[in-house]
Short mmCIF file of C-alpha atoms in Angstrom, two decimals:
data_model
loop_
_atom_site.label_atom_id
_atom_site.label_comp_id
_atom_site.label_asym_id
_atom_site.label_seq_id
_atom_site.Cartn_x
_atom_site.Cartn_y
_atom_site.Cartn_z
CA ILE A 1 -14.02 88.71 -115.12
CA SER A 2 -17.44 87.85 -114.75
CA CYS A 3 -18.21 84.32 -115.11
CA LEU A 4 -19.81 80.85 -113.95
CA THR A 5 -16.72 79.43 -113.60
CA ILE A 6 -13.05 79.87 -114.17
CA ARG A 7 -10.90 76.72 -115.40
CA GLY A 8 -7.68 75.82 -117.02
CA ASN A 9 -3.95 76.47 -116.40
CA GLY A 10 -2.66 79.87 -118.04
CA SER A 11 -2.49 82.78 -116.71
CA VAL A 12 -4.45 86.13 -115.68
CA GLN A 13 -1.85 88.93 -115.26
CA ALA A 14 -1.73 92.79 -114.64
CA LYS A 15 1.53 93.63 -113.64
CA GLY A 16 3.81 96.80 -113.14
CA GLY A 17 6.36 98.16 -115.56
CA ILE A 18 9.84 98.07 -115.04
CA LEU A 19 12.60 100.45 -116.47
CA GLY A 20 15.70 100.03 -114.64
CA GLY A 21 18.48 102.43 -113.49
CA ASN A 22 17.70 104.85 -110.76
CA CYS A 23 13.67 104.62 -111.83
CA GLY A 24 11.10 103.11 -109.82
CA GLY A 25 8.68 100.37 -110.77
CA GLY A 26 5.28 100.37 -111.69
CA GLY A 27 2.61 98.97 -108.88
CA GLY A 28 0.55 96.39 -109.68
CA GLY A 29 -2.98 96.63 -110.54
CA ARG A 30 -6.30 94.90 -109.56
CA ILE A 31 -8.02 91.57 -111.16
CA SER A 32 -11.49 90.77 -109.97
CA ILE A 33 -12.85 87.30 -110.84
CA ASN A 34 -16.61 87.28 -109.76
CA TYR A 35 -17.51 83.44 -110.63
CA ASN A 36 -20.32 81.68 -109.05
CA PRO A 37 -19.10 80.13 -105.69
CA ALA A 38 -21.19 77.10 -105.61
CA ALA A 39 -20.42 76.05 -109.25
CA GLN A 40 -16.77 76.75 -108.61
CA ALA A 41 -16.48 74.59 -105.93
CA ALA A 42 -17.37 71.96 -107.66
CA VAL A 43 -15.06 72.15 -110.32
CA SER A 44 -12.14 69.41 -109.58
CA PRO A 45 -9.15 69.85 -109.29
CA LYS A 46 -9.19 73.26 -108.76
CA PRO A 47 -7.95 75.20 -111.77
CA PRO A 48 -3.63 75.96 -111.92
CA VAL A 49 -4.52 78.96 -113.65
CA VAL A 50 -2.09 81.63 -112.20
CA VAL A 51 -3.37 85.18 -110.97
CA SER A 52 -0.55 88.07 -110.42
CA THR A 53 -0.30 91.96 -109.68
CA VAL A 54 2.97 91.53 -109.10
CA GLY A 55 4.73 95.08 -108.92
CA GLY A 56 7.60 95.84 -111.21
CA ILE A 57 10.89 94.97 -109.60
CA GLN A 58 13.61 93.66 -111.75
CA ASN A 59 16.27 96.43 -112.27
CA CYS A 60 14.48 99.15 -110.48
CA ALA A 61 15.69 101.35 -107.80
CA ARG A 62 12.65 101.29 -105.58
CA PRO A 63 10.18 98.06 -106.52
CA GLY A 64 6.47 98.85 -107.07
CA ILE A 65 3.98 97.33 -104.66
CA MET A 66 1.65 94.45 -105.60
CA GLY A 67 -1.66 95.27 -106.87
CA THR A 68 -5.00 93.71 -105.53
CA LEU A 69 -7.12 90.20 -106.71
CA TYR A 70 -10.64 89.90 -105.73
CA PHE A 71 -12.18 86.64 -105.74
CA SER A 72 -15.94 85.70 -104.97
CA ASP A 73 -14.36 83.30 -102.21
CA SER A 74 -11.94 81.17 -101.22
CA SER A 75 -13.43 77.93 -103.26
CA ILE A 76 -10.92 79.11 -105.84
CA LEU A 77 -7.67 78.59 -103.72
CA ALA A 78 -5.80 75.72 -104.37
CA PRO A 79 -3.61 73.57 -101.84
CA VAL A 80 -0.41 74.96 -103.90
CA LEU A 81 -0.94 78.96 -104.32
CA PRO A 82 0.80 80.44 -107.54
CA HIS A 83 -0.77 83.74 -107.25
CA THR A 84 0.75 87.24 -106.45
CA GLY A 85 -1.31 90.42 -105.20
CA GLU A 86 -3.28 91.37 -102.00
CA LEU A 87 -5.94 88.69 -101.69
CA ILE A 88 -9.22 90.30 -100.92
CA ILE A 89 -12.60 88.19 -100.69
CA PRO A 90 -15.66 88.77 -98.81
CA GLY A 91 -15.86 87.66 -95.01
CA PHE A 92 -12.68 85.51 -95.48
CA THR A 93 -11.41 85.52 -91.95
CA SER A 94 -10.22 82.07 -91.34
CA TRP A 95 -9.05 79.45 -93.71
CA ALA A 96 -8.15 75.73 -93.07
CA GLN A 97 -6.12 73.40 -95.01
CA ASP A 98 -4.82 69.76 -94.72
CA SER A 99 -1.62 71.00 -96.03
CA LEU A 100 -0.69 74.04 -97.98
CA THR A 101 2.20 75.47 -100.06
CA VAL A 102 3.07 78.66 -101.73
CA SER A 103 5.33 78.74 -104.83
CA ASN A 104 6.67 81.37 -107.09
CA GLY A 105 3.82 83.74 -105.86
CA ILE A 106 3.44 86.60 -103.00
CA LEU A 107 0.27 86.43 -101.40
CA LEU A 108 -0.83 89.17 -98.85
CA PHE A 109 -3.62 87.73 -97.08
CA PRO A 110 -6.37 89.58 -95.52
CA THR A 111 -5.73 91.36 -92.38
CA GLY A 112 -6.75 89.44 -89.46
CA MET A 113 -6.69 86.42 -91.07
CA VAL A 114 -6.28 83.24 -89.06
CA ILE A 115 -4.77 79.68 -91.35
CA THR A 116 -4.78 76.65 -89.87
CA VAL A 117 -2.76 73.99 -91.52
CA THR A 118 -3.18 70.27 -90.61
CA ASN A 119 0.04 68.65 -91.84
CA ALA A 120 2.99 70.70 -93.48
CA LEU A 121 3.46 74.50 -94.92
CA THR A 122 6.02 74.79 -97.48
CA ILE A 123 6.93 78.14 -98.68
CA GLN A 124 9.30 77.64 -101.78
CA SER A 125 10.77 78.93 -105.02
CA SER A 126 10.93 82.51 -104.40
CA GLY A 127 7.14 82.37 -103.03
CA SER A 128 6.24 84.31 -99.88
CA LEU A 129 3.62 84.77 -97.42
CA VAL A 130 2.52 87.66 -95.84
CA LEU A 131 0.06 88.01 -92.63
CA THR A 132 -1.12 91.10 -91.08
CA ASN A 133 -2.84 91.77 -87.84
CA ALA A 134 -2.99 87.94 -87.76
CA PRO A 135 -3.89 86.70 -84.36
CA SER A 136 -2.58 83.24 -84.98
CA LEU A 137 -0.90 80.95 -87.86
CA ASN A 138 -1.32 76.93 -86.86
CA VAL A 139 0.98 74.19 -88.23
CA GLY A 140 -0.04 70.53 -87.19
CA GLY A 141 3.21 69.42 -89.15
CA ASN A 142 6.47 71.20 -90.25
CA LEU A 143 7.17 74.67 -91.69
CA LEU A 144 9.70 74.63 -94.43
CA LEU A 145 11.03 77.88 -95.96
CA THR A 146 13.55 77.28 -98.98
CA ASN A 147 14.59 78.20 -101.96
CA THR A 148 14.56 82.32 -101.67
CA ALA A 149 11.02 81.94 -99.66
CA SER A 150 9.75 84.16 -97.03
CA LEU A 151 7.19 84.11 -94.53
CA HIS A 152 6.48 87.95 -93.35
CA ILE A 153 3.90 87.87 -90.12
CA HIS A 154 3.16 91.44 -88.74
CA SER A 155 1.72 91.31 -85.54
CA PRO A 156 -1.56 92.96 -84.11
CA PRO A 157 -1.53 95.44 -80.89
CA THR A 158 -1.30 93.33 -77.92
CA ASN A 159 -4.75 93.49 -75.95
CA GLY A 160 -2.97 92.97 -72.33
CA ALA A 161 -4.29 89.80 -71.81
CA THR A 162 -1.65 88.51 -73.44
CA PRO A 163 2.01 89.86 -73.96
CA TYR A 164 1.88 89.02 -77.49
CA GLY A 165 -0.24 90.14 -80.20
CA CYS A 166 0.33 86.88 -82.50
CA TRP A 167 1.12 83.11 -82.05
CA LEU A 168 3.10 81.11 -84.78
CA SER A 169 2.22 77.26 -83.22
CA VAL A 170 3.83 74.79 -85.34
CA ALA A 171 3.67 71.04 -84.19
CA GLY A 172 6.67 69.90 -86.10
CA THR A 173 9.70 71.72 -87.35
CA ILE A 174 10.13 74.90 -88.35
CA VAL A 175 13.28 74.82 -90.77
CA VAL A 176 14.60 77.72 -92.72
CA ALA A 177 16.90 76.59 -95.18
CA SER A 178 19.80 78.51 -97.14
CA ASN A 179 18.16 81.64 -98.64
CA GLY A 180 15.18 81.30 -96.62
CA TYR A 181 13.64 83.80 -94.52
CA LEU A 182 11.14 83.96 -91.47
CA TYR A 183 10.27 87.71 -90.41
CA THR A 184 8.04 88.77 -87.33
CA TYR A 185 7.11 92.33 -86.87
CA SER A 186 6.01 93.88 -83.81
CA GLN A 187 3.12 96.45 -83.69
CA TYR A 188 4.86 99.87 -84.43
CA THR A 189 3.04 102.06 -81.61
CA ASN A 190 2.01 99.29 -79.26
CA GLY A 191 4.55 96.70 -79.12
CA GLY A 192 2.39 93.72 -79.70
CA SER A 193 4.76 91.20 -81.29
CA VAL A 194 4.88 87.73 -82.38
CA ARG A 195 5.28 84.49 -80.06
CA ILE A 196 6.86 81.22 -81.83
CA THR A 197 6.22 77.71 -80.49
CA ALA A 198 7.96 74.68 -82.12
CA SER A 199 9.53 71.08 -81.17
CA ASN A 200 12.44 72.11 -83.12
CA VAL A 201 14.09 75.14 -85.25
CA THR A 202 16.65 74.48 -87.65
CA VAL A 203 18.39 77.84 -89.20
CA ALA A 204 20.41 76.66 -92.30
CA PRO A 205 23.79 78.41 -93.36
CA GLY A 206 22.43 81.63 -95.45
CA GLY A 207 18.84 81.09 -93.76
CA GLN A 208 17.48 83.64 -91.16
CA ILE A 209 15.05 84.08 -88.62
CA SER A 210 14.69 88.45 -88.50
CA ALA A 211 12.93 91.33 -86.62
CA ASP A 212 15.54 93.41 -87.95
CA ALA A 213 14.28 97.64 -87.74
CA ALA A 214 10.51 95.69 -86.92
CA GLY A 215 9.95 97.23 -83.19
CA TYR A 216 9.00 100.50 -82.42
CA MET A 217 9.34 103.53 -85.08
CA SER A 218 10.71 106.36 -85.25
CA GLY A 219 9.60 110.06 -84.34
CA LEU A 220 6.70 111.49 -87.00
CA SER A 221 5.58 115.23 -87.53
CA THR A 222 2.86 114.43 -85.46
CA HIS A 223 4.96 112.70 -82.83
CA VAL A 224 8.47 113.87 -83.08
CA HIS A 225 9.75 111.85 -80.72
CA GLY A 226 10.86 108.03 -81.43
CA PHE A 227 8.03 105.29 -80.00
CA GLY A 228 8.80 102.77 -77.39
CA PRO A 229 9.54 102.86 -73.60
CA GLY A 230 13.27 103.88 -74.74
CA TYR A 231 12.38 106.50 -77.20
CA GLY A 232 14.87 108.89 -78.70
CA TYR A 233 14.30 112.76 -78.39
CA MET A 234 13.68 114.94 -81.75
CA GLY A 235 16.86 117.68 -81.07
CA ALA A 236 16.73 121.47 -83.47
CA ASN A 237 19.04 119.43 -86.17
CA SER A 238 19.37 115.93 -84.69
CA GLY A 239 18.00 113.19 -83.15
CA GLY A 240 18.98 111.36 -79.59
CA GLY A 241 19.49 107.21 -80.50
CA ALA A 242 16.97 104.85 -78.54
CA GLY A 243 17.87 102.43 -75.63
CA TYR A 244 16.37 99.28 -74.59
CA GLY A 245 19.31 96.76 -72.93
CA GLY A 246 21.81 99.71 -73.50
CA VAL A 247 21.48 103.61 -73.50
CA GLY A 248 21.30 105.30 -76.50
CA GLY A 249 24.06 107.74 -78.02
CA ARG A 250 22.70 111.42 -77.38
CA GLY A 251 22.47 113.46 -80.73
CA ASN A 252 24.64 116.51 -81.95
CA HIS A 253 22.55 119.35 -80.54
CA GLY A 254 21.83 119.59 -76.85
CA ASP A 255 18.03 119.09 -77.04
CA SER A 256 18.73 115.56 -78.94
CA TYR A 257 18.92 113.31 -75.51
CA PRO A 258 19.16 109.62 -75.85
CA GLY A 259 16.98 106.96 -74.89
CA THR A 260 17.27 104.86 -71.57
CA THR A 261 16.93 101.30 -70.63
CA TYR A 262 14.14 99.33 -69.74
CA GLY A 263 12.63 95.88 -69.74
CA SER A 264 14.31 93.07 -68.20
CA ALA A 265 17.78 91.22 -68.93
CA VAL A 266 16.21 88.05 -67.68
CA LEU A 267 12.56 88.02 -69.83
CA PRO A 268 13.32 90.49 -72.75
CA LEU A 269 9.78 90.07 -74.22
CA ASP A 270 9.54 94.23 -75.63
CA PRO A 271 11.02 95.13 -78.84
CA GLY A 272 13.26 97.93 -79.27
CA SER A 273 12.17 101.54 -79.38
CA GLY A 274 12.72 104.14 -82.18
CA GLY A 275 15.05 106.71 -82.46
CA GLY A 276 14.48 110.44 -82.10
CA ASP A 277 13.31 112.30 -85.67
CA TYR A 278 13.21 116.53 -85.88
CA ARG A 279 12.15 115.86 -89.62
CA SER A 280 8.52 116.59 -90.77
CA TYR A 281 8.24 113.67 -93.24
CA VAL A 282 9.38 109.93 -92.97
CA TYR A 283 12.64 108.77 -94.54
CA PHE A 284 12.76 105.50 -96.55
CA SER A 285 14.93 103.90 -93.92
CA ASP A 286 14.14 105.51 -90.29
CA GLY A 287 15.34 104.70 -86.87
CA ARG A 288 13.34 101.83 -86.20
CA GLY A 289 14.06 99.68 -83.04
CA GLY A 290 14.54 95.97 -83.74
CA GLY A 291 11.58 93.95 -83.07
CA LEU A 292 11.42 90.75 -80.85
CA LEU A 293 12.46 86.91 -81.68
CA TRP A 294 10.47 84.96 -78.91
CA LEU A 295 11.33 81.48 -79.33
CA GLU A 296 9.52 78.60 -77.40
CA VAL A 297 11.37 75.31 -78.35
CA THR A 298 10.58 71.96 -76.66
CA ASN A 299 13.93 70.29 -78.03
CA ARG A 300 16.42 71.65 -80.20
CA VAL A 301 17.25 75.11 -81.67
CA LEU A 302 20.15 74.53 -84.47
CA VAL A 303 21.59 78.07 -85.56
CA HIS A 304 23.98 78.07 -88.41
CA GLY A 305 22.45 80.95 -89.92
CA ILE A 306 21.68 84.27 -88.62
CA LEU A 307 18.80 85.16 -85.47
CA SER A 308 18.40 89.18 -85.73
CA ALA A 309 16.80 91.71 -83.82
CA ASN A 310 19.08 94.29 -85.16
CA GLY A 311 18.06 98.53 -84.73
CA ARG A 312 17.92 100.33 -87.94
CA THR A 313 20.38 102.88 -89.28
CA PRO A 314 18.72 105.95 -90.70
CA SER A 315 19.37 107.67 -93.97
CA GLY A 316 18.37 111.11 -92.63
CA TYR A 317 19.06 113.32 -89.87
CA GLN A 318 17.78 110.60 -87.38
CA GLY A 319 19.02 108.92 -83.95
CA ALA A 320 18.80 105.22 -84.63
CA GLY A 321 16.68 102.69 -83.49
CA SER A 322 17.89 100.29 -80.37
CA GLY A 323 18.77 96.57 -80.89
CA GLY A 324 15.62 94.24 -80.05
CA GLY A 325 15.01 91.34 -77.91
CA ILE A 326 15.55 87.78 -78.80
CA TYR A 327 13.82 85.15 -76.12
CA ILE A 328 15.05 81.85 -76.82
CA ASP A 329 13.76 79.25 -74.15
CA CYS A 330 14.81 75.50 -75.48
CA ALA A 331 16.18 72.14 -74.23
CA TRP A 332 19.22 72.40 -76.37
CA LEU A 333 20.99 75.31 -78.62
CA GLY A 334 23.64 74.38 -80.93
CA ASN A 335 25.20 75.40 -84.18
CA THR A 336 28.93 75.57 -86.18
CA THR A 337 30.90 78.62 -86.07
CA THR A 338 28.72 80.25 -89.06
CA GLY A 339 25.78 80.70 -86.45
CA VAL A 340 25.17 84.64 -85.46
CA ILE A 341 22.65 85.88 -82.96
CA ARG A 342 22.37 89.59 -82.42
CA ALA A 343 20.31 92.59 -81.41
CA ASP A 344 22.34 95.30 -81.95
CA GLY A 345 21.58 99.26 -81.97
CA GLY A 346 21.94 100.67 -85.45
CA ASN A 347 24.13 103.75 -86.23
CA GLY A 348 23.10 107.05 -86.11
CA GLY A 349 21.92 109.55 -89.09
CA GLY A 350 23.87 112.73 -89.24
CA GLU A 351 24.70 114.53 -86.52
CA SER A 352 22.61 112.14 -84.06
CA GLY A 353 23.24 109.39 -81.75
CA GLY A 354 23.60 105.72 -81.95
CA GLY A 355 21.03 102.93 -80.82
CA GLY A 356 21.82 101.21 -77.81
CA GLY A 357 22.03 97.55 -77.89
CA GLY A 358 19.02 95.02 -77.03
CA ARG A 359 18.75 92.20 -74.84
CA ILE A 360 19.34 88.40 -75.29
CA ALA A 361 18.05 85.73 -73.30
CA ILE A 362 18.73 81.67 -73.97
CA VAL A 363 17.18 80.07 -70.86
CA ASN A 364 16.00 76.93 -69.91
CA TRP A 365 18.52 74.74 -71.69
CA LEU A 366 20.12 71.24 -70.72
CA THR A 367 22.83 71.45 -73.48
CA ASN A 368 24.40 74.86 -74.66
CA ALA A 369 26.74 73.86 -77.93
CA PHE A 370 26.47 76.96 -79.30
CA ASP A 371 29.82 78.29 -80.85
CA GLY A 372 28.81 80.91 -82.83
CA LEU A 373 28.85 85.06 -82.15
CA ILE A 374 26.21 86.64 -79.79
CA THR A 375 26.60 90.30 -79.89
CA VAL A 376 24.29 93.23 -78.72
CA ALA A 377 26.68 96.15 -79.64
CA GLY A 378 25.58 99.91 -79.22
CA GLY A 379 25.44 101.80 -82.31
CA ILE A 380 27.70 104.39 -83.51
CA GLY A 381 26.82 108.25 -83.38
CA GLN A 382 27.85 110.86 -85.45
CA GLY A 383 28.53 113.63 -83.29
CA GLY A 384 31.86 113.12 -83.19
CA GLY A 385 32.53 111.41 -79.56
CA PRO A 386 32.18 108.53 -77.10
CA ILE A 387 28.81 110.46 -75.78
CA TYR A 388 27.28 110.15 -79.16
CA ASN A 389 27.50 106.38 -79.33
CA GLY A 390 24.97 103.49 -77.84
CA SER A 391 26.24 101.53 -75.04
CA ASN A 392 26.06 97.86 -75.53
CA GLY A 393 22.40 95.65 -74.36
CA THR A 394 22.79 92.65 -72.08
CA ILE A 395 23.25 88.57 -72.56
CA TYR A 396 21.73 86.41 -70.53
CA THR A 397 21.79 82.47 -70.01
CA SER A 398 20.59 79.81 -67.64
CA TYR A 399 20.12 76.33 -67.00
CA ARG A 400 16.85 74.76 -66.61
CA ALA A 401 16.97 74.31 -62.76
CA GLY A 402 16.93 78.16 -63.26
CA PHE A 403 20.68 78.71 -62.25
CA PRO A 404 22.29 81.89 -64.01
CA VAL A 405 25.62 80.81 -65.64
CA ALA A 406 26.16 84.35 -67.16
CA LEU A 407 25.53 88.08 -67.09
CA GLN A 408 26.96 90.21 -69.55
CA ARG A 409 26.54 93.80 -70.06
#
């Protein structure tokens, strides 16, 4: 579409097809809207037109990937975003809004994007916001994820000057409501991860903050062992499980060595490692390690739902990923008995070793009223004996004064 301005309240669509059964969905198409930036900026209010290149997802065994959305500039973007697609805007590297709502759409922002929201950021009604290689997301108010909404943050590599690659800074409260999801992904070969700071964090029953299978990746044809300090080794016909807080399990063949432990039980700021892979291609579900959940919270962390950094169970003859890291620095931790904090190793693929458990540290608290489940279990191997299982990881807690009260292995 080439025009002076775009207006109206209809829709522009290039969606992927759906068939159902065991078939894959069609990928989304491409939409380009070339308007005059100065003329479009003068349009008030901003048009509520919906633009979508969603992939085919309904009743499909594998969903199609969304397509691309090209706009001349950012003047078409309203404080409420209903669009779906990979956003392409020339020179669009940062964006500031007074408030922002993502609703009924899935938007992948350009890589390296910096977004600043002065007040509240709300993602709702099956909306999804995806940031890749983003150095920061700054929210001056509250961050709310509700009604099957999700926020996905993929960290860029760490540059060595800071131990994190991306900083999610929320001045108010992070609320992950029932069926809301916050996903953080570590850089899969470098380990750069997302640091989260907030005044309070609440995860409702059915809500989840997850770094499952979001750590170092498993082996490839060009890098046959897994990635990360505790990588599993490729064997002749199987893979060793990765280690982190616990040692990985060995594979069923003599050269399928397991990964070792690494990092700190007190300050677990590393993601989990990838399992060994002897195949020459990547499975749909490979043995990737669990990522890192790094939470620095001034006041309360309330966990009625799930905080998770599990390693992945692969679908082929691969070693499993180790559990990742969970680091919680807060004044008050609490929940009902439904709360779960976990960093378990994945189970091994065919004839391969299980992943070692991850590391969890809960530090600097004045009140610890957490009554739920905390687990860093090693994954089960497929070799037929205990040496094929990953060993358990570590759990550490300490008062704000720094006196350790529990170190469990």
